[in-house]
Amino acid sequence: MGKKSNPLTRDIDRASAYSIVKMLQVCDSQMFQKEAGTIYQRLLSDQVVKTLMEVAKRVEVIIKDPQESCVVMSGCGTSGRLAFLISSGFNKALSQLNQSEVYSYIIAGGDRALLSSQEAPEDDPRLGVLNLKKVCEGKKRVLFIGISCGLSAPFVAGQLDFCLQHPEVYTPVLVGFNPAHQARDEPIQDCTFTFHSVVQRMQELAKSQKAFLINPAVGPEAISGSSRMKGGSATKILLEAAFSAAHAATSSNTPITHNGVLQHMMAYERTLAVTYSQTDGITTLVEAAGQSLQCSRHVYYLGWGSLALLGLIDASECSPTFGADYEDVRGFIRGGYRELNNNDGPLTSLGPKFSIAHEDFLHLILPCLTDKDTVLLIYTHSDDATEVGNMARRVREKTPNLHAVYHQADGDTAASLQQDDIKKLCLSTLKITWPQEALVSGTLQHMRELSTKLVLNAVSTGAHVLKGKIYQNHMIDLQVTNTKLYRRATRLLQKLSACPEEKCEEALLKAIYRVDMLTLEMTSSDITTHTCFARNSTKVVPLALVILLTGWSLVEAESHLKQQPIVREAVAQWMW
Ligand code: F1P
C-alpha cells in the first residue's frame, strides 16, 4: 500500500467535490474486494478470518485473567491513534460489564501524538521497547499488537523484535497492509534487524501460532501514502472484529466462530454502503470545507462521545498529511480530556492546539468565527439534544455556515422533534440512519465510528484537494521529519521531475537547509540529522521541485512559491 499510486484517483486534483467523494467511495470499497485474480489475501479472506479467530481466543483468555495479562496495541501516527480509540472503546465495554480493563495503547511520541504530528519517534526502535516494557510491567502474559500500515515503522519493529526475544510472556501480532515480502528492508540504526527480517521471523513462528500476521491487501490509498484513510479504517475493522468476538465469548458464552467474525466484518461493508449512499450530503460538506480553506479560513468539528474522537483524530492528521496549520481544521470534544481519558490526562499546558473541549471552542474560537468558517456538529440520537441545540444556537449567532452529521437509529421518532429544531439551524444535515438490528448486535457504535471516519476523511481530504494541496494524487507538501517521509519525498521528486535520485536528494537538502550551495557538513550528515533540521523548514518538497524543474536559485524559487502557493498550478505554470 505504501508506495503505489492509485490509478483511480490520478486526476483527483482536478475533480469536483462530487467526483472526489465518488472516487473515495470506489477506493474505500476496494477494501472489501475479493481475492479472485490476486495472490494476496484480502480483508475477508479465509486466512485473515482464521487468524482473527485465533487472536480473539487469546484475548478471551486475557479477559478472564486480567491481573496477570493484558492486550497492548501500538503504532505511530494514525496507527497509534487507532490503538487509542480501539482500546478506549473496548475498555469501556468491559467496565460496563464490571470487568477489569485489559487493553492498553502505545503511540510513538506519547499522548501529545494523539493530537499532533510527532513523526521523529517513529524511527526509534529502542523507544518502542522502553514504552512496551513500561506498559507491561508485572504482567505474565501479553498479547502485543503492532500496527504499521506500510510494515515499515522501526518503533514497531523494535517492539516486535523484543516480543520475539521473550516468547514466555509476549505473543506478537502484526497488523499492516502490505504483503510480507514488501516489508521495509532498510537498515535501522544500531540494530541488527530490519522490519522485513522481523516479519520473516514472525512468519516462521506463525506456523505454530506463536505469532500472528494480519496483513491483507486493501488497495492503494486515494492520496498516495495517506495510510490514515484505508489503512486506518481496515485496522479498525480487523481489530474490532477480533475483540468483539472475544467479548461475546466471555460475556454471553457465544463461541468464537468463523461466521461470527466474518459477519462482524461484513457489517462494516454495509457501513460503507450506508455512508456513501449520502454522496450529495458529503459533497455539500466537502464544498463548504473547501471554500473555507480556500479563503484561509477554518473548519471546526464539534463532536459528542466517541465520534468526537474521530473528529480530533481527523483534524490532527491534516498537518502532517497536507502541511496544514493546526488552526485550519480543528476538532473539539464534549467533556474535553475527561471524555478522552488518555494515559497522561490533560495536555492543555502543551499549547493552544491541545485545547480540545467545547468550552475551549466557545472561549477561543467562537468570538472570532465568521461566515467563511465551516462548523460541523457530529452527534447521535443518544447524545443530549438540548446541549447540541444550545451549541447550534451559539454558533448560528456568528455564522450560518453550520452543518450537522447526525446518526440515528431506524424508527427512532422520540429524538426527532428536538432534532428538527437543530436541523432548522443548520445549512445542511447529513442524516445517517442505522437499522435496528445494528443496535441488537452491538455493532452500532463501531459502524457509526467508521462512518464518521469516512465522512471526515472525505471532508478534510476533499477540502485540501480543492485548496490545491495535491498534485495528481500525491501530497507534495509533505513533512520530511522521519526516514520514511524523507525517502518518500525523494521518490516523489524523482517521479515528478524525472531527474536522477542524486539530483533530487540534493535539491531536497537545499530546500531543507535553505541554501544554494550545500556544505560538506550537510552532505555528509545522516538522514536523522536532515529530518531533525527539516522540522523547522516549511514547503520543503514544493521548493525542491521548483528548483529541480526551473534551475532557479533558492531565493527565486521561494519568492515564486510565495506568489503561487497552489502547487498544482504553480508546477503546471513552470512545466509549460
Ligand atoms: C505511520 C504514519 C501514518 C501517517 C504517515 C506517517 O505509518 O504515522 O499514520 O499517515 O504516513 O506515518 P505506518 O507505520 O502505520 O505505516
XYZ file of C-alpha atoms and ligand atoms in Angstrom:
592
model
C 0.000 0.000 0.000
C 2.823 2.324 0.887
C 4.407 3.189 -2.396
C 1.758 2.681 -5.047
C -0.348 5.424 -6.530
C -3.996 4.563 -7.108
C -4.894 4.783 -10.826
C -8.495 5.588 -9.877
C -7.532 8.931 -8.381
C -4.812 10.113 -10.749
C -6.908 13.168 -11.607
C -8.389 13.794 -8.197
C -6.601 17.165 -8.094
C -8.775 18.438 -10.926
C -12.028 16.820 -9.808
C -15.191 18.460 -8.472
C -16.255 17.898 -4.870
C -18.828 15.353 -6.046
C -16.288 13.402 -8.113
C -13.827 13.453 -5.237
C -16.398 11.816 -2.961
C -17.230 9.259 -5.664
C -13.545 8.423 -6.098
C -13.126 7.972 -2.356
C -16.125 5.659 -2.354
C -14.590 3.433 -5.034
C -11.236 3.452 -3.217
C -12.835 2.521 0.090
C -14.893 -0.242 -1.479
C -11.634 -1.811 -2.708
C -11.109 -2.781 0.922
C -13.772 -5.451 0.582
C -12.782 -6.711 -2.859
C -12.499 -10.484 -3.016
C -9.154 -12.116 -3.600
C -10.092 -13.510 -7.024
C -7.311 -12.991 -9.520
C -4.747 -11.837 -6.979
C -2.383 -13.872 -4.912
C -2.677 -11.639 -1.885
C -5.088 -12.080 0.968
C -7.887 -9.572 1.282
C -9.824 -8.353 4.295
C -12.447 -11.103 4.076
C -10.104 -13.923 3.029
C -10.419 -17.194 4.931
C -6.897 -16.971 6.244
C -7.460 -13.485 7.645
C -10.670 -14.520 9.393
C -8.928 -17.617 10.801
C -6.097 -15.525 12.209
C -8.590 -13.100 13.737
C -10.314 -16.050 15.421
C -7.032 -17.183 16.930
C -6.286 -13.665 18.134
C -9.817 -13.455 19.584
C -9.204 -16.685 21.526
C -6.060 -15.203 23.057
C -7.972 -12.065 24.016
C -10.696 -14.185 25.603
C -8.128 -15.868 27.846
C -6.714 -12.479 28.808
C -10.128 -11.038 29.709
C -10.582 -13.957 32.083
C -7.232 -13.299 33.735
C -6.897 -9.503 33.841
C -4.449 -9.311 36.761
C -1.617 -11.167 35.126
C -2.216 -10.373 31.477
C -3.069 -7.629 29.008
C -3.537 -6.685 25.358
C -1.257 -3.903 24.117
C -1.743 -2.109 20.816
C 0.991 0.121 19.479
C 1.643 2.272 16.439
C 2.903 5.549 15.039
C 0.714 8.410 13.831
C -2.722 7.244 12.784
C -1.938 3.674 13.771
C -1.249 4.797 17.352
C -4.366 6.962 17.364
C -6.450 3.982 16.349
C -4.767 1.896 19.030
C -6.019 4.534 21.470
C -9.536 4.713 20.020
C -9.971 0.939 19.977
C -8.523 0.361 23.441
C -10.757 3.107 24.890
C -13.885 1.629 23.323
C -13.256 -1.934 24.437
C -12.116 -0.956 27.932
C -15.364 0.964 28.307
C -17.302 -2.093 27.179
C -15.517 -4.192 29.831
C -16.158 -1.613 32.569
C -19.833 -1.580 31.727
C -19.876 -5.301 32.451
C -17.972 -4.733 35.697
C -14.960 -6.474 34.261
C -11.371 -5.292 34.563
C -9.909 -3.323 31.702
C -7.280 -5.255 29.754
C -6.424 -3.013 26.807
C -3.570 -0.512 26.646
C -2.245 1.618 23.832
C 1.147 2.973 22.938
C 1.621 5.810 20.488
C 5.090 6.827 19.320
C 5.853 10.221 20.828
C 3.413 9.772 23.724
C -0.040 11.238 24.223
C 0.807 14.521 22.549
C 0.951 12.495 19.311
C -2.757 11.723 19.684
C -3.453 15.321 18.757
C -0.368 16.495 16.904
C 2.166 15.224 14.452
C 5.221 13.629 16.072
C 6.994 11.833 13.261
C 10.535 11.532 14.598
C 9.895 8.900 17.327
C 8.742 6.524 14.574
C 12.421 5.978 13.737
C 13.345 4.877 17.257
C 13.031 1.142 17.953
C 14.561 1.482 21.417
C 11.927 3.966 22.478
C 9.288 1.493 21.321
C 10.748 -1.217 23.534
C 11.001 1.119 26.545
C 7.357 2.121 26.159
C 6.306 -1.502 25.828
C 8.195 -2.646 28.922
C 6.651 0.134 30.946
C 3.083 -0.744 29.961
C 3.629 -4.448 30.631
C 5.362 -4.218 33.997
C 4.407 -7.170 36.195
C 2.370 -8.945 33.505
C 2.950 -12.634 32.822
C 1.058 -12.820 29.544
C 0.918 -10.078 26.917
C -0.753 -10.086 23.535
C 1.156 -7.393 21.686
C -0.421 -5.946 18.561
C 1.965 -3.852 16.487
C 0.277 -1.744 13.839
C 2.230 -0.379 10.898
C 0.171 0.003 7.749
C 3.206 0.041 5.499
C 5.060 -2.640 7.539
C 7.675 -0.012 7.979
C 7.875 1.734 11.385
C 11.154 0.957 13.234
C 9.369 1.884 16.507
C 7.031 -1.090 15.976
C 9.768 -3.349 14.558
C 11.739 -2.856 17.794
C 8.741 -3.880 19.870
C 8.042 -6.964 17.755
C 11.697 -7.970 17.975
C 11.524 -7.623 21.761
C 8.413 -9.840 21.865
C 10.173 -12.442 19.748
C 13.023 -12.480 22.256
C 10.646 -13.015 25.196
C 8.144 -15.587 23.981
C 7.384 -16.776 27.515
C 5.468 -13.533 28.094
C 4.774 -11.936 24.734
C 2.766 -13.145 21.752
C 3.318 -10.725 18.864
C 0.649 -9.832 16.323
C 1.399 -7.610 13.357
C -1.279 -5.613 11.577
C -0.412 -3.939 8.272
C -1.484 -3.740 4.660
C 1.452 -4.790 2.559
C 2.428 -8.291 1.535
C 5.134 -9.628 3.870
C 7.872 -9.543 1.213
C 7.267 -5.798 0.795
C 8.022 -5.041 4.434
C 10.698 -2.363 4.695
C 14.195 -3.791 4.448
C 16.151 -0.612 5.107
C 18.747 -0.989 7.885
C 17.704 0.535 11.208
C 20.416 2.488 13.008
C 22.297 0.418 15.615
C 20.020 -2.592 15.052
C 20.711 -5.976 13.593
C 17.143 -6.382 12.322
C 15.001 -4.660 9.704
C 11.214 -4.628 9.611
C 11.485 -7.226 6.865
C 13.656 -9.583 8.913
C 11.272 -9.295 11.882
C 8.367 -10.203 9.596
C 10.272 -13.236 8.335
C 10.853 -14.469 11.880
C 7.192 -13.923 12.652
C 6.150 -15.870 9.567
C 8.164 -18.819 10.821
C 6.518 -18.692 14.259
C 3.080 -18.118 12.751
C 3.171 -21.738 11.567
C 2.928 -22.857 15.188
C 0.652 -19.957 16.187
C 3.278 -18.340 18.367
C 2.965 -15.154 16.324
C 0.246 -13.787 14.070
C 0.367 -11.763 10.879
C -2.695 -9.913 9.736
C -1.743 -8.194 6.521
C -4.445 -8.256 3.871
C -4.201 -6.002 0.818
C -6.745 -3.190 0.742
C -5.653 -1.439 -2.466
C -3.636 1.766 -2.736
C -4.762 4.880 -0.898
C -6.646 7.622 -2.748
C -3.874 10.050 -1.858
C -0.585 8.160 -2.116
C 0.829 7.152 1.232
C -2.133 8.572 3.178
C -2.498 5.449 5.280
C -4.740 7.325 7.675
C -7.553 6.546 5.234
C -7.975 2.887 4.252
C -5.095 1.766 6.444
C -6.758 3.292 9.485
C -10.215 2.024 8.555
C -9.007 -1.508 7.933
C -7.083 -1.525 11.230
C -10.297 -0.600 12.991
C -12.312 -3.234 11.155
C -9.882 -6.084 11.829
C -9.166 -5.419 15.481
C -12.760 -4.657 16.384
C -13.927 -7.843 14.691
C -11.462 -9.873 16.759
C -12.132 -8.113 20.071
C -15.914 -8.163 19.615
C -15.772 -11.913 19.115
C -13.695 -12.263 22.297
C -16.123 -10.106 24.263
C -19.151 -12.025 23.047
C -17.382 -15.228 24.018
C -16.718 -14.070 27.577
C -19.921 -12.188 28.299
C -22.570 -14.296 26.628
C -20.769 -17.545 26.044
C -21.101 -17.159 22.295
C -18.391 -19.303 20.745
C -15.803 -17.641 18.532
C -16.758 -18.804 15.077
C -15.577 -18.145 11.563
C -19.016 -16.948 10.612
C -19.312 -14.664 13.648
C -16.078 -12.851 12.802
C -16.973 -12.701 9.119
C -20.434 -11.309 9.842
C -18.956 -8.576 12.008
C -16.607 -7.547 9.210
C -19.430 -7.564 6.711
C -21.315 -5.112 8.910
C -18.519 -2.677 8.053
C -19.030 -3.342 4.375
C -22.657 -2.293 4.875
C -21.387 0.741 6.776
C -19.607 1.869 3.628
C -22.786 1.436 1.616
C -24.950 3.287 4.159
C -22.453 6.137 4.429
C -21.764 6.630 0.755
C -25.466 6.427 -0.086
C -25.316 10.036 1.135
C -22.922 11.237 -1.550
C -24.783 14.527 -2.000
C -24.686 15.322 1.703
C -20.978 14.529 1.937
C -20.322 16.601 -1.187
C -22.004 19.607 0.441
C -19.677 19.278 3.425
C -16.586 18.906 1.219
C -17.587 22.017 -0.737
C -18.185 24.068 2.386
C -14.902 22.968 3.986
C -13.049 23.501 0.699
C -14.351 27.051 0.411
C -13.297 27.814 3.963
C -9.774 26.537 3.401
C -9.527 28.251 0.028
C -10.003 31.625 1.651
C -7.631 30.757 4.502
C -10.456 30.293 6.971
C -11.109 27.263 9.142
C -13.112 24.080 9.609
C -14.291 23.039 13.078
C -15.602 19.649 14.154
C -17.701 19.821 17.315
C -18.389 16.292 18.429
C -20.012 14.300 21.181
C -18.797 10.940 22.594
C -16.503 8.653 20.657
C -17.488 10.276 17.366
C -15.814 13.447 18.591
C -12.622 11.458 18.912
C -12.735 10.728 15.214
C -13.001 14.467 14.670
C -9.951 15.109 16.840
C -8.017 12.434 15.008
C -9.008 13.573 11.527
C -8.157 17.184 12.347
C -4.775 16.337 13.857
C -3.778 14.444 10.718
C -4.168 17.443 8.447
C -0.884 18.994 9.403
C 1.368 16.008 8.610
C -0.723 14.924 5.620
C -1.340 18.260 3.911
C 1.231 20.543 5.512
C -1.738 22.353 7.069
C -1.601 24.663 10.039
C -3.176 23.256 13.205
C -5.762 26.043 13.033
C -7.007 25.022 9.574
C -9.041 22.018 10.689
C -9.692 21.573 14.399
C -11.628 19.101 16.481
C -13.367 19.599 19.831
C -14.890 17.018 22.130
C -17.655 17.442 24.659
C -16.113 16.914 28.079
C -12.543 17.547 26.878
C -9.854 15.389 28.458
C -12.334 13.905 30.921
C -14.074 12.242 27.998
C -10.807 11.476 26.191
C -9.484 9.591 29.218
C -5.979 9.277 27.800
C -2.968 7.864 29.676
C -1.372 11.206 30.528
C -4.531 13.174 31.339
C -4.997 16.816 30.300
C -2.411 18.103 27.837
C -3.691 21.676 27.741
C -0.418 23.033 29.104
C 1.392 21.876 25.951
C -0.005 24.728 23.875
C -3.087 26.126 22.167
C -3.559 23.176 19.818
C -4.177 20.976 22.860
C -7.326 22.873 23.862
C -9.988 20.427 22.807
C -13.086 20.923 24.972
C -16.292 22.532 23.706
C -15.699 25.267 26.298
C -12.361 25.977 24.644
C -14.149 26.365 21.340
C -16.631 28.766 22.919
C -13.904 30.856 24.556
C -11.158 30.802 21.964
C -12.833 30.327 18.606
C -16.449 31.467 18.731
C -15.697 35.169 19.314
C -13.791 35.353 16.007
C -15.950 32.959 13.979
C -17.081 34.306 10.585
C -19.384 33.006 7.881
C -16.309 31.911 5.946
C -15.590 29.278 8.611
C -17.329 25.915 8.453
C -18.650 24.282 11.620
C -19.742 20.638 11.762
C -21.759 19.206 14.635
C -21.165 15.462 14.981
C -23.542 13.561 17.241
C -26.021 10.723 17.599
C -29.607 10.330 18.793
C -28.299 9.195 22.190
C -26.399 12.431 22.829
C -28.045 15.260 24.760
C -30.091 17.035 22.080
C -30.616 20.100 24.290
C -26.902 20.513 24.555
C -26.421 20.075 20.819
C -29.213 22.597 20.243
C -27.569 25.132 22.537
C -24.279 24.792 20.772
C -26.009 25.115 17.403
C -27.669 28.377 18.523
C -24.398 29.824 19.813
C -22.651 29.075 16.524
C -25.616 30.268 14.471
C -25.378 33.708 16.063
C -21.988 34.030 14.403
C -22.347 32.134 11.148
C -24.972 30.402 9.037
C -22.252 28.047 7.809
C -23.219 25.359 10.285
C -23.725 21.728 9.301
C -24.648 18.532 11.105
C -23.573 14.907 10.820
C -26.273 13.090 12.709
C -26.595 9.347 13.352
C -29.980 7.989 14.234
C -31.435 4.522 14.661
C -34.157 3.432 12.301
C -37.643 4.197 13.627
C -36.371 6.417 16.415
C -39.060 9.088 16.462
C -38.666 10.280 20.056
C -35.462 12.102 19.306
C -36.643 13.591 16.077
C -38.595 16.578 17.465
C -35.558 18.213 19.014
C -33.619 17.086 16.020
C -35.953 19.103 13.825
C -35.045 22.247 15.738
C -31.351 21.593 15.302
C -31.868 20.838 11.645
C -33.503 24.232 11.123
C -30.381 25.917 12.457
C -28.100 24.031 10.074
C -27.355 24.788 6.457
C -27.147 21.055 5.764
C -27.733 17.894 7.756
C -26.128 14.610 6.841
C -28.504 12.158 8.451
C -27.244 8.616 8.654
C -29.847 6.069 9.674
C -28.798 2.726 11.103
C -31.020 -0.360 11.049
C -32.401 -1.517 14.417
C -30.580 -4.824 14.056
C -27.271 -2.993 14.493
C -28.490 -1.922 17.927
C -29.170 -5.500 18.868
C -25.952 -6.993 17.556
C -23.851 -4.395 19.392
C -22.118 -3.263 16.232
C -23.850 0.130 16.124
C -21.072 2.013 17.864
C -18.436 0.559 15.538
C -20.497 1.320 12.462
C -21.148 4.903 13.482
C -17.490 5.429 14.224
C -16.318 4.044 10.892
C -18.995 6.010 9.099
C -17.886 9.218 10.822
C -14.283 8.441 9.976
C -15.157 8.032 6.295
C -17.154 11.265 6.220
C -14.491 13.318 7.981
C -11.638 11.808 5.982
C -13.594 12.780 2.859
C -14.208 16.296 4.176
C -10.606 17.041 5.115
C -9.064 15.274 2.128
C -11.575 16.781 -0.300
C -11.175 20.264 1.143
C -7.394 20.124 0.830
C -7.666 18.786 -2.708
C -9.936 21.725 -3.573
C -7.452 24.056 -1.940
C -4.862 22.787 -4.416
C -2.671 20.893 -1.974
C -2.493 17.761 -4.083
C -0.602 17.150 -7.307
C -2.297 14.365 -9.308
C -2.855 12.086 -6.330
C 0.279 12.942 -4.427
C 0.575 15.134 -1.427
C 3.542 17.185 -2.369
C 3.894 19.470 0.625
C 4.588 16.571 2.961
C 6.730 16.965 6.048
C 10.141 15.349 5.830
C 10.501 14.616 9.514
C 11.440 10.932 9.578
C 13.309 8.460 7.401
C 10.215 7.055 5.735
C 8.998 10.523 4.793
C 12.485 11.553 3.606
C 12.584 8.569 1.267
C 9.025 9.222 0.148
C 9.892 12.841 -0.662
C 12.935 11.812 -2.705
C 10.896 9.255 -4.683
C 8.179 11.801 -5.310
C 10.685 14.356 -6.602
C 12.127 11.716 -8.938
C 8.691 10.893 -10.241
C 7.584 14.464 -10.787
C 10.825 15.943 -12.108
C 12.210 12.881 -13.895
C 15.629 13.867 -12.527
C 18.026 11.241 -11.146
C 17.824 10.319 -7.464
C 21.082 12.036 -6.605
C 19.899 15.360 -8.023
C 16.577 15.072 -6.246
C 18.204 14.438 -2.923
C 20.491 17.393 -3.494
C 17.504 19.677 -4.191
C 15.718 18.294 -1.152
C 18.692 19.101 1.054
C 18.942 22.621 -0.398
C 15.296 23.145 0.499
C 15.748 21.673 3.970
C 18.850 23.734 4.799
C 17.693 26.728 2.746
C 20.974 27.173 0.876
C 22.093 27.171 -2.756
C 25.445 25.589 -2.002
C 25.449 22.559 0.238
C 28.407 22.369 2.608
C 30.352 19.166 3.153
C 28.925 19.034 6.652
C 25.415 18.994 5.250
C 26.004 16.385 2.584
C 27.883 14.089 4.931
C 25.280 14.177 7.699
C 22.922 11.232 8.123
C 19.200 11.240 7.369
C 18.278 11.691 11.040
C 20.157 14.995 11.084
C 18.374 16.131 7.917
C 14.956 15.166 9.274
C 15.630 16.923 12.577
C 16.558 20.092 10.736
C 13.507 19.752 8.471
C 11.261 20.162 11.483
C 11.807 23.880 11.281
C 11.565 24.228 7.500
C 8.343 24.672 5.567
C 7.391 23.910 1.950
C 10.455 21.717 1.619
C 9.267 19.417 -1.157
C 7.498 22.058 -3.299
C 10.603 24.187 -3.082
C 12.865 21.292 -4.071
C 10.576 20.538 -7.006
C 10.661 24.120 -8.244
C 14.460 24.128 -8.013
C 14.640 20.895 -9.996
C 12.206 21.987 -12.685
C 13.413 25.525 -13.228
C 17.013 25.600 -12.148
C 16.224 28.734 -10.148
C 18.111 29.718 -7.052
C 16.583 29.035 -3.687
C 15.621 32.662 -3.150
C 13.970 32.891 -6.583
C 12.106 29.664 -6.019
C 10.937 30.801 -2.605
C 9.596 34.077 -3.911
C 7.714 32.398 -6.803
C 6.203 29.891 -4.442
C 5.016 32.716 -2.252
C 3.205 34.265 -5.202
C 1.644 30.996 -6.312
C 1.232 28.709 -3.298
C -1.137 26.308 -5.081
C 1.293 23.616 -6.023
C -0.727 22.157 -8.873
C -0.988 25.461 -10.710
C 2.468 26.528 -9.756
C 4.009 23.340 -11.090
C 1.902 23.428 -14.252
C 2.976 27.025 -14.840
C 6.623 26.111 -14.593
C 6.342 22.987 -16.636
C 4.969 24.560 -19.783
C 2.537 5.678 10.441
C 2.312 7.125 9.978
C 0.956 7.263 9.284
C 0.792 8.628 8.630
C 2.006 8.996 7.758
C 3.258 8.858 8.558
O 2.535 4.808 9.340
O 2.357 7.991 11.086
O -0.067 7.043 10.199
O -0.373 8.636 7.824
O 2.090 8.147 6.625
O 3.361 7.508 9.101
P 2.512 3.218 9.484
O 3.627 2.810 10.409
O 1.166 2.837 10.042
O 2.711 2.682 8.093
